GROMACS .gro file of C-alpha atoms in nm:
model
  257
    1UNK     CA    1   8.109  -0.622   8.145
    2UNK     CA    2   8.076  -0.918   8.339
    3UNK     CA    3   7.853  -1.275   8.291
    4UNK     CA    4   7.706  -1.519   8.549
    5UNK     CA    5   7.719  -1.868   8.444
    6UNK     CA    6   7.453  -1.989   8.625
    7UNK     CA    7   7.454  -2.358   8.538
    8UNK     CA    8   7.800  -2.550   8.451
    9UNK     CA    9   7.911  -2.887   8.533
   10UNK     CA   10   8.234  -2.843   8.549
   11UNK     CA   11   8.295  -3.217   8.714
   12UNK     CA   12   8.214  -3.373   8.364
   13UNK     CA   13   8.413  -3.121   8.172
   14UNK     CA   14   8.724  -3.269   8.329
   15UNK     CA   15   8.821  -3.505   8.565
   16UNK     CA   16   9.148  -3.349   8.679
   17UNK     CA   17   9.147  -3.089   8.946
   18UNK     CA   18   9.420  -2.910   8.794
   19UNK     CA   19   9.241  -2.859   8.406
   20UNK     CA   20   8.926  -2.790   8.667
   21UNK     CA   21   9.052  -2.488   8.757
   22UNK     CA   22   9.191  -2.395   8.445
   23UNK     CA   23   8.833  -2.374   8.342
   24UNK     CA   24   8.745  -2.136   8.581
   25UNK     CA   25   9.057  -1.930   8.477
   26UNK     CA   26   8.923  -1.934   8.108
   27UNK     CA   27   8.617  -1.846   8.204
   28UNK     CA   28   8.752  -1.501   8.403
   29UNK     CA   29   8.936  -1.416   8.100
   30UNK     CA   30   8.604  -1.413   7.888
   31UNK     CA   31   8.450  -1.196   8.187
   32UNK     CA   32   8.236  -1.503   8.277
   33UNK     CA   33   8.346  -1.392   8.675
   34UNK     CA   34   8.074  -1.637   8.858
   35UNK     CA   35   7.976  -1.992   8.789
   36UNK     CA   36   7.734  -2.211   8.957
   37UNK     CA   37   7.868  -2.572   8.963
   38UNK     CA   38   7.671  -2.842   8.913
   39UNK     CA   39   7.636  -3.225   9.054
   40UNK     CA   40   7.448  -3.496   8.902
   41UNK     CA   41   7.575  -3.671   9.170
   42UNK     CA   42   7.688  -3.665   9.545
   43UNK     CA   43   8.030  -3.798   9.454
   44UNK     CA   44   8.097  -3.538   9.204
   45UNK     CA   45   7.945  -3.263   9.438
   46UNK     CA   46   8.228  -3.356   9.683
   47UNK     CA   47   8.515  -3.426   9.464
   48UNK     CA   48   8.435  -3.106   9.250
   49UNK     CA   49   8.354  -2.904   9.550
   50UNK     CA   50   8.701  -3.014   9.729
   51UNK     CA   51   8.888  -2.902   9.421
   52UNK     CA   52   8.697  -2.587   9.437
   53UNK     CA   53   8.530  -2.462   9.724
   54UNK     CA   54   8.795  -2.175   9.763
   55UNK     CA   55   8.803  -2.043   9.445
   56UNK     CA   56   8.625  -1.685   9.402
   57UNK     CA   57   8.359  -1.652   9.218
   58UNK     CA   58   8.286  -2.011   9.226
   59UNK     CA   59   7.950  -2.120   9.359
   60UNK     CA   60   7.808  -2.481   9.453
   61UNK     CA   61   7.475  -2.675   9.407
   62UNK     CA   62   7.409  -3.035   9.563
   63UNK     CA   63   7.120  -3.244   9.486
   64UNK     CA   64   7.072  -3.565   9.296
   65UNK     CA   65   6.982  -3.570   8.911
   66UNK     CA   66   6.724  -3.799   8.829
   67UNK     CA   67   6.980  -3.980   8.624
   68UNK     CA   68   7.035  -4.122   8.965
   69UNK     CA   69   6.724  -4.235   9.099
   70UNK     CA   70   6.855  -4.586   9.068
   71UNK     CA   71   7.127  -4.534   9.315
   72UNK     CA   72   7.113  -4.191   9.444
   73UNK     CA   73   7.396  -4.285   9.733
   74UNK     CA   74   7.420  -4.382  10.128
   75UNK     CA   75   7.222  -4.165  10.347
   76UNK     CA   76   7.178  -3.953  10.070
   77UNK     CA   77   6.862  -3.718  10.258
   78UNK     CA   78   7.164  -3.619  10.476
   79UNK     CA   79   7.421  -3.562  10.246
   80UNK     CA   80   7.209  -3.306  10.111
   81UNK     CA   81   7.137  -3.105  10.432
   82UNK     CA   82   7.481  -3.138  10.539
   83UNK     CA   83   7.604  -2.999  10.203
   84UNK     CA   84   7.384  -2.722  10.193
   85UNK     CA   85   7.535  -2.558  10.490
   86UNK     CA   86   7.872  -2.568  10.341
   87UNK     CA   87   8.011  -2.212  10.187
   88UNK     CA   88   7.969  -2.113   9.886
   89UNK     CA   89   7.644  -2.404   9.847
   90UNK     CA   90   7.376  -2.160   9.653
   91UNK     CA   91   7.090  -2.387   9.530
   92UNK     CA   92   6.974  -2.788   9.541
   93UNK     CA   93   6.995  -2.919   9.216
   94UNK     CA   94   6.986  -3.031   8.955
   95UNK     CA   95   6.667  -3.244   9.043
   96UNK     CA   96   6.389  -3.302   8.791
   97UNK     CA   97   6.207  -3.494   8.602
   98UNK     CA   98   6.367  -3.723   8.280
   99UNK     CA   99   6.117  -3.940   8.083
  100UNK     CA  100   6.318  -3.907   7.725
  101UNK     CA  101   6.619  -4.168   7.934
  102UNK     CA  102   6.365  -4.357   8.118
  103UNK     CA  103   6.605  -4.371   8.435
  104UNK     CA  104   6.438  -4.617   8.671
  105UNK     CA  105   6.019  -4.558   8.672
  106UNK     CA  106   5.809  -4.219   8.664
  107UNK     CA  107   5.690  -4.263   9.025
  108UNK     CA  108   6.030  -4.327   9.213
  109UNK     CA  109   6.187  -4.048   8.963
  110UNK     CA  110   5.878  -3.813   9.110
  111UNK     CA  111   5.962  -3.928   9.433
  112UNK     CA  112   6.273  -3.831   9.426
  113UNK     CA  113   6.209  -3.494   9.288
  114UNK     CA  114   5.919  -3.427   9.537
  115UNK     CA  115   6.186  -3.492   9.890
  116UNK     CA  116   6.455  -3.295   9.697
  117UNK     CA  117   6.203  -3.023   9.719
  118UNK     CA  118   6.069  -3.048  10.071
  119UNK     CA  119   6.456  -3.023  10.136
  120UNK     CA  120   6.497  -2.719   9.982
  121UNK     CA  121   6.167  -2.574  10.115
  122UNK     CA  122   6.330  -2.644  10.460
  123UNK     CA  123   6.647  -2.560  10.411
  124UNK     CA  124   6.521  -2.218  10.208
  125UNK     CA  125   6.715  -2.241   9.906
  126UNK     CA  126   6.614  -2.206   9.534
  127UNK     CA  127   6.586  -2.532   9.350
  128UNK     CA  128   6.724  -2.602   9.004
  129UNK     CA  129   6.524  -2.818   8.773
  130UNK     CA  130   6.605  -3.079   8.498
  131UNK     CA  131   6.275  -3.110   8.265
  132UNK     CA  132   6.330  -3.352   7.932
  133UNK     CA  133   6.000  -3.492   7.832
  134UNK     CA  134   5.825  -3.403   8.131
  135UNK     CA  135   5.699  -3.081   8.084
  136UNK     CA  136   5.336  -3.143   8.280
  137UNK     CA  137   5.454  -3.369   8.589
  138UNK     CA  138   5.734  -3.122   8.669
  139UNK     CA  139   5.514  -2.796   8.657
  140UNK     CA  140   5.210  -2.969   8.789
  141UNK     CA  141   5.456  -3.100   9.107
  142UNK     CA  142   5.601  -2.700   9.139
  143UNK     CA  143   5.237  -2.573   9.141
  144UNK     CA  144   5.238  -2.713   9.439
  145UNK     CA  145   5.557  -2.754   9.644
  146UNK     CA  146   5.765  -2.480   9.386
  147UNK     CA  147   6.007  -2.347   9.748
  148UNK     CA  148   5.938  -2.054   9.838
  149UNK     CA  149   6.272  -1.955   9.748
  150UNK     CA  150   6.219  -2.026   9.369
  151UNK     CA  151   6.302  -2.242   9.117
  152UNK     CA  152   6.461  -2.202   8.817
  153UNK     CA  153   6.429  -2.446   8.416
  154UNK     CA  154   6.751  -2.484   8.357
  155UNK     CA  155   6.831  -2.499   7.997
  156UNK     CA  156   6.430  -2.410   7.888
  157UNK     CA  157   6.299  -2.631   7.667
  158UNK     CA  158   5.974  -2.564   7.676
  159UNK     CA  159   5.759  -2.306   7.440
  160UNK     CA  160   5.622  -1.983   7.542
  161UNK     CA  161   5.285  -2.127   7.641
  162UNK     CA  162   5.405  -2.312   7.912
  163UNK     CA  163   5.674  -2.037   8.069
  164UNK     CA  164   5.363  -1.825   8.087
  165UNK     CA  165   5.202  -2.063   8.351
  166UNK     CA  166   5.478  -2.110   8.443
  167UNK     CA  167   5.542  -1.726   8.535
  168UNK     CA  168   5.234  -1.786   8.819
  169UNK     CA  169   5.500  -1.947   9.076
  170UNK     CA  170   5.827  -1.815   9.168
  171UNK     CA  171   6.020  -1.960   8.856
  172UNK     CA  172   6.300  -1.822   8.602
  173UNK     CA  173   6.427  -1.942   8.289
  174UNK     CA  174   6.784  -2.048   8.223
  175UNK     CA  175   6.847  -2.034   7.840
  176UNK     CA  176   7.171  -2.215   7.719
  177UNK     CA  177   7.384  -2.241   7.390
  178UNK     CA  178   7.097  -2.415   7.200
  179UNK     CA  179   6.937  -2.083   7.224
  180UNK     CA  180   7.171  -1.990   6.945
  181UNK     CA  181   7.054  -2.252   6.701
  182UNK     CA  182   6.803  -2.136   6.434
  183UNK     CA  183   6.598  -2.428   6.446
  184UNK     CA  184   6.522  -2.327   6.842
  185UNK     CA  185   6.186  -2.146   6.772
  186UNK     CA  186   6.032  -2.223   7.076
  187UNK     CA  187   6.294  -2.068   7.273
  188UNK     CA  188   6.300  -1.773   7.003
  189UNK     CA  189   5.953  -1.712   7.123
  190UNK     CA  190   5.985  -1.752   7.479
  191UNK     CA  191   6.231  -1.541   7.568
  192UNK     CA  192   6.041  -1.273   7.327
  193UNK     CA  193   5.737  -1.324   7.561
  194UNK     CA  194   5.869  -1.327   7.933
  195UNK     CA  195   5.946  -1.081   8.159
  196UNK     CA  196   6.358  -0.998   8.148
  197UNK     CA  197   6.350  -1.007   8.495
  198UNK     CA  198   6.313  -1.403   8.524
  199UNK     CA  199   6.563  -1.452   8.265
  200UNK     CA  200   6.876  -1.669   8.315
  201UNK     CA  201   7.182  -1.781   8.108
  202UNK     CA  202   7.415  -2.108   8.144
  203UNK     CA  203   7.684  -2.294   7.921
  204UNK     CA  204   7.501  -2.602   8.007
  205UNK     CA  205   7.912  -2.730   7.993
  206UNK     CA  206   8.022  -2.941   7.862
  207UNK     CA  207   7.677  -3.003   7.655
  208UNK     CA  208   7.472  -2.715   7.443
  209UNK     CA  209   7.785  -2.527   7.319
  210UNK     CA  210   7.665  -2.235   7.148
  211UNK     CA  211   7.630  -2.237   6.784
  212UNK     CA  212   7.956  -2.004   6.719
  213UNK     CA  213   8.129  -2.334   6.887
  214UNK     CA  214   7.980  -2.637   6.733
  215UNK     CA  215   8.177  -2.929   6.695
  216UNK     CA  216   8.397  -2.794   6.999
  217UNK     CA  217   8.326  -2.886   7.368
  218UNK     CA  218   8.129  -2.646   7.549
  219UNK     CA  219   8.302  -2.473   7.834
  220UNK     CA  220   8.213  -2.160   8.093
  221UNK     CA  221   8.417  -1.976   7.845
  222UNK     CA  222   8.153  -1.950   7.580
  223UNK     CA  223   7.890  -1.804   7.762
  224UNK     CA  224   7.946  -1.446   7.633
  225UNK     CA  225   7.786  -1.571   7.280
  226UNK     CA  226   7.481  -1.702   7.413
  227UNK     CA  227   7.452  -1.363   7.587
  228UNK     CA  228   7.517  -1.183   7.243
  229UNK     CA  229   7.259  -1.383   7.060
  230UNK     CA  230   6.985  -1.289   7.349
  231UNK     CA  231   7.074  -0.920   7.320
  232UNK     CA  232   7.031  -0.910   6.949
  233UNK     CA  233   6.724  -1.130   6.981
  234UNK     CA  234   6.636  -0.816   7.268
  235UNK     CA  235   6.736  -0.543   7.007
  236UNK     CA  236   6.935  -0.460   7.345
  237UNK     CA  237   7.289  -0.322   7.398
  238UNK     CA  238   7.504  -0.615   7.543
  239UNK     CA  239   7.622  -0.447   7.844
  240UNK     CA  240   7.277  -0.376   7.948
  241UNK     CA  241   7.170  -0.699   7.932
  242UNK     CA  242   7.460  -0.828   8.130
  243UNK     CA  243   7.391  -0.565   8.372
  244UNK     CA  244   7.038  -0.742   8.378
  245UNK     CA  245   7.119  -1.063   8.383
  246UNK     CA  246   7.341  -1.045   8.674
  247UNK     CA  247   7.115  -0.862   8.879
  248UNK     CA  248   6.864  -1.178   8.819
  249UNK     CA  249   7.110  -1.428   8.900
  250UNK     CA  250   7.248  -1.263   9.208
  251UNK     CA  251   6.914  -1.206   9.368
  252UNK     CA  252   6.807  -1.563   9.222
  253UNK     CA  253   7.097  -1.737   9.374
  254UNK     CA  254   7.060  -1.435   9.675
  255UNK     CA  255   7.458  -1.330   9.652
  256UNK     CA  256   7.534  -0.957   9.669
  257UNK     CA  257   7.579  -0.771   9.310
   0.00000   0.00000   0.00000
């Protein structure tokens, strides 16, 4: 049995390169054998992806967070094309909307989102998308420039309502350790009502530790209990799932099985 963490930012987990990749190891001892790595930032993109960019199993996404719309870095348009032609660079992301933070104004945080995605839609790469509080800007903006590649909600948020319009572009649904918690009813009654096919799972790390962990920092590690919770949610055998859920994140983040 193996798990795809598709969504960990391992660059806020630690700062050292060395506990870094002592992550990774912990994760390949839970059978968590791929991670996507995650940038808010350009800076940690490089520093993270320098410590790590010859690591197996680790994967890469560049983009800039809406967190940074204040100061999103030096020729930053570039940065991104340049970084997505480096190995092992899977996605753009995260990019998004944030209104709950109020970083910087809602039209240069939509502008921002809106050239991260006519980067990816020339560059051909799926997109990975931070949604807090902005539920109708950030599907009403994929309706029309969602890559042709895909997108993906990283830790879902939303209810079932809006993943079904949702499920009219080419979008999955990440579901992270606050799956677990019993208060999440919404996501209780998503997952229950989309296709498995579009289905994702992340540790969200070092945020959304499952509820098994609470009280601990989240890590790549955990990810195995989020999966357990979905497959008894599924009233389906845990190795199937993962069998399903790798499939979707391999031809998501288009990397051989």
């Amino acid at each position: 049995m193996q798990f795809f963490d598709t969504h960990a930012h391992i660059g806020l987990i630690y700062d050292d390169s060395i506990e870094q990749l002592r992550v990774v190891q912990d994760a390949k001892q839970a059978n968590v054998t791929r991670i996507v790595s995650i940038c808010n930032s350009l800076h940690d993109f490089s520093t993270v992806y320098d410590t790590l960019k010859t690591v197996s199993g680790v994967y890469h996404a560049v983009g800039v967070a809406p967190s940074e719309v204040n100061s999103p870095g030096r020729d930053w348009i570039r940065v991104i094309e340049e970084s997505l032609k480096l190995p092992n660079v899977v996605a753009l992301g995260e990019t998004g909307l944030d209104y709950y933070r109020k970083f910087g104004d809602k039209r240069s945080q939509i502008e921002l989102f809106i050239t991260q995605l006519e980067i990816a839609n020339m560059m051909d790469v799926p997109v990975i998308i931070h949604n807090r509080d902005a539920g109708k800007d950030v599907l009403d903006i994929l309706a029309e420039r969602c890559p042709p590649a895909g997108a993906v909600l990283h830790c879902y948020s939303e209810d079932a309502k809006y993943a079904r319009k949702a499920l009219d572009y080419n979008i999955y649904f990440s579901f992270a350790g606050n799956l677990t918690y019993r208060n999440a009813r919404n996501l209780h009654e998503t997952v229950l009502n989309i296709p498995l096919d579009r289905i994702l799972i992340e540790s969200e790390a070092p945020f959304m530790v499952p509820a098994e962990f609470r009280g601990k920092r989240n890590m790549p590690a955990y990810l195995p209990s989020t999966a357990k919770f979905l497959a008894e949610m599924l009233e389906m055998d845990l190795e199937e799932l993962s069998v399903q859920l790798w499939k979707n994140s391999c031809k998501f983040f288009r990397l051989p099985e």
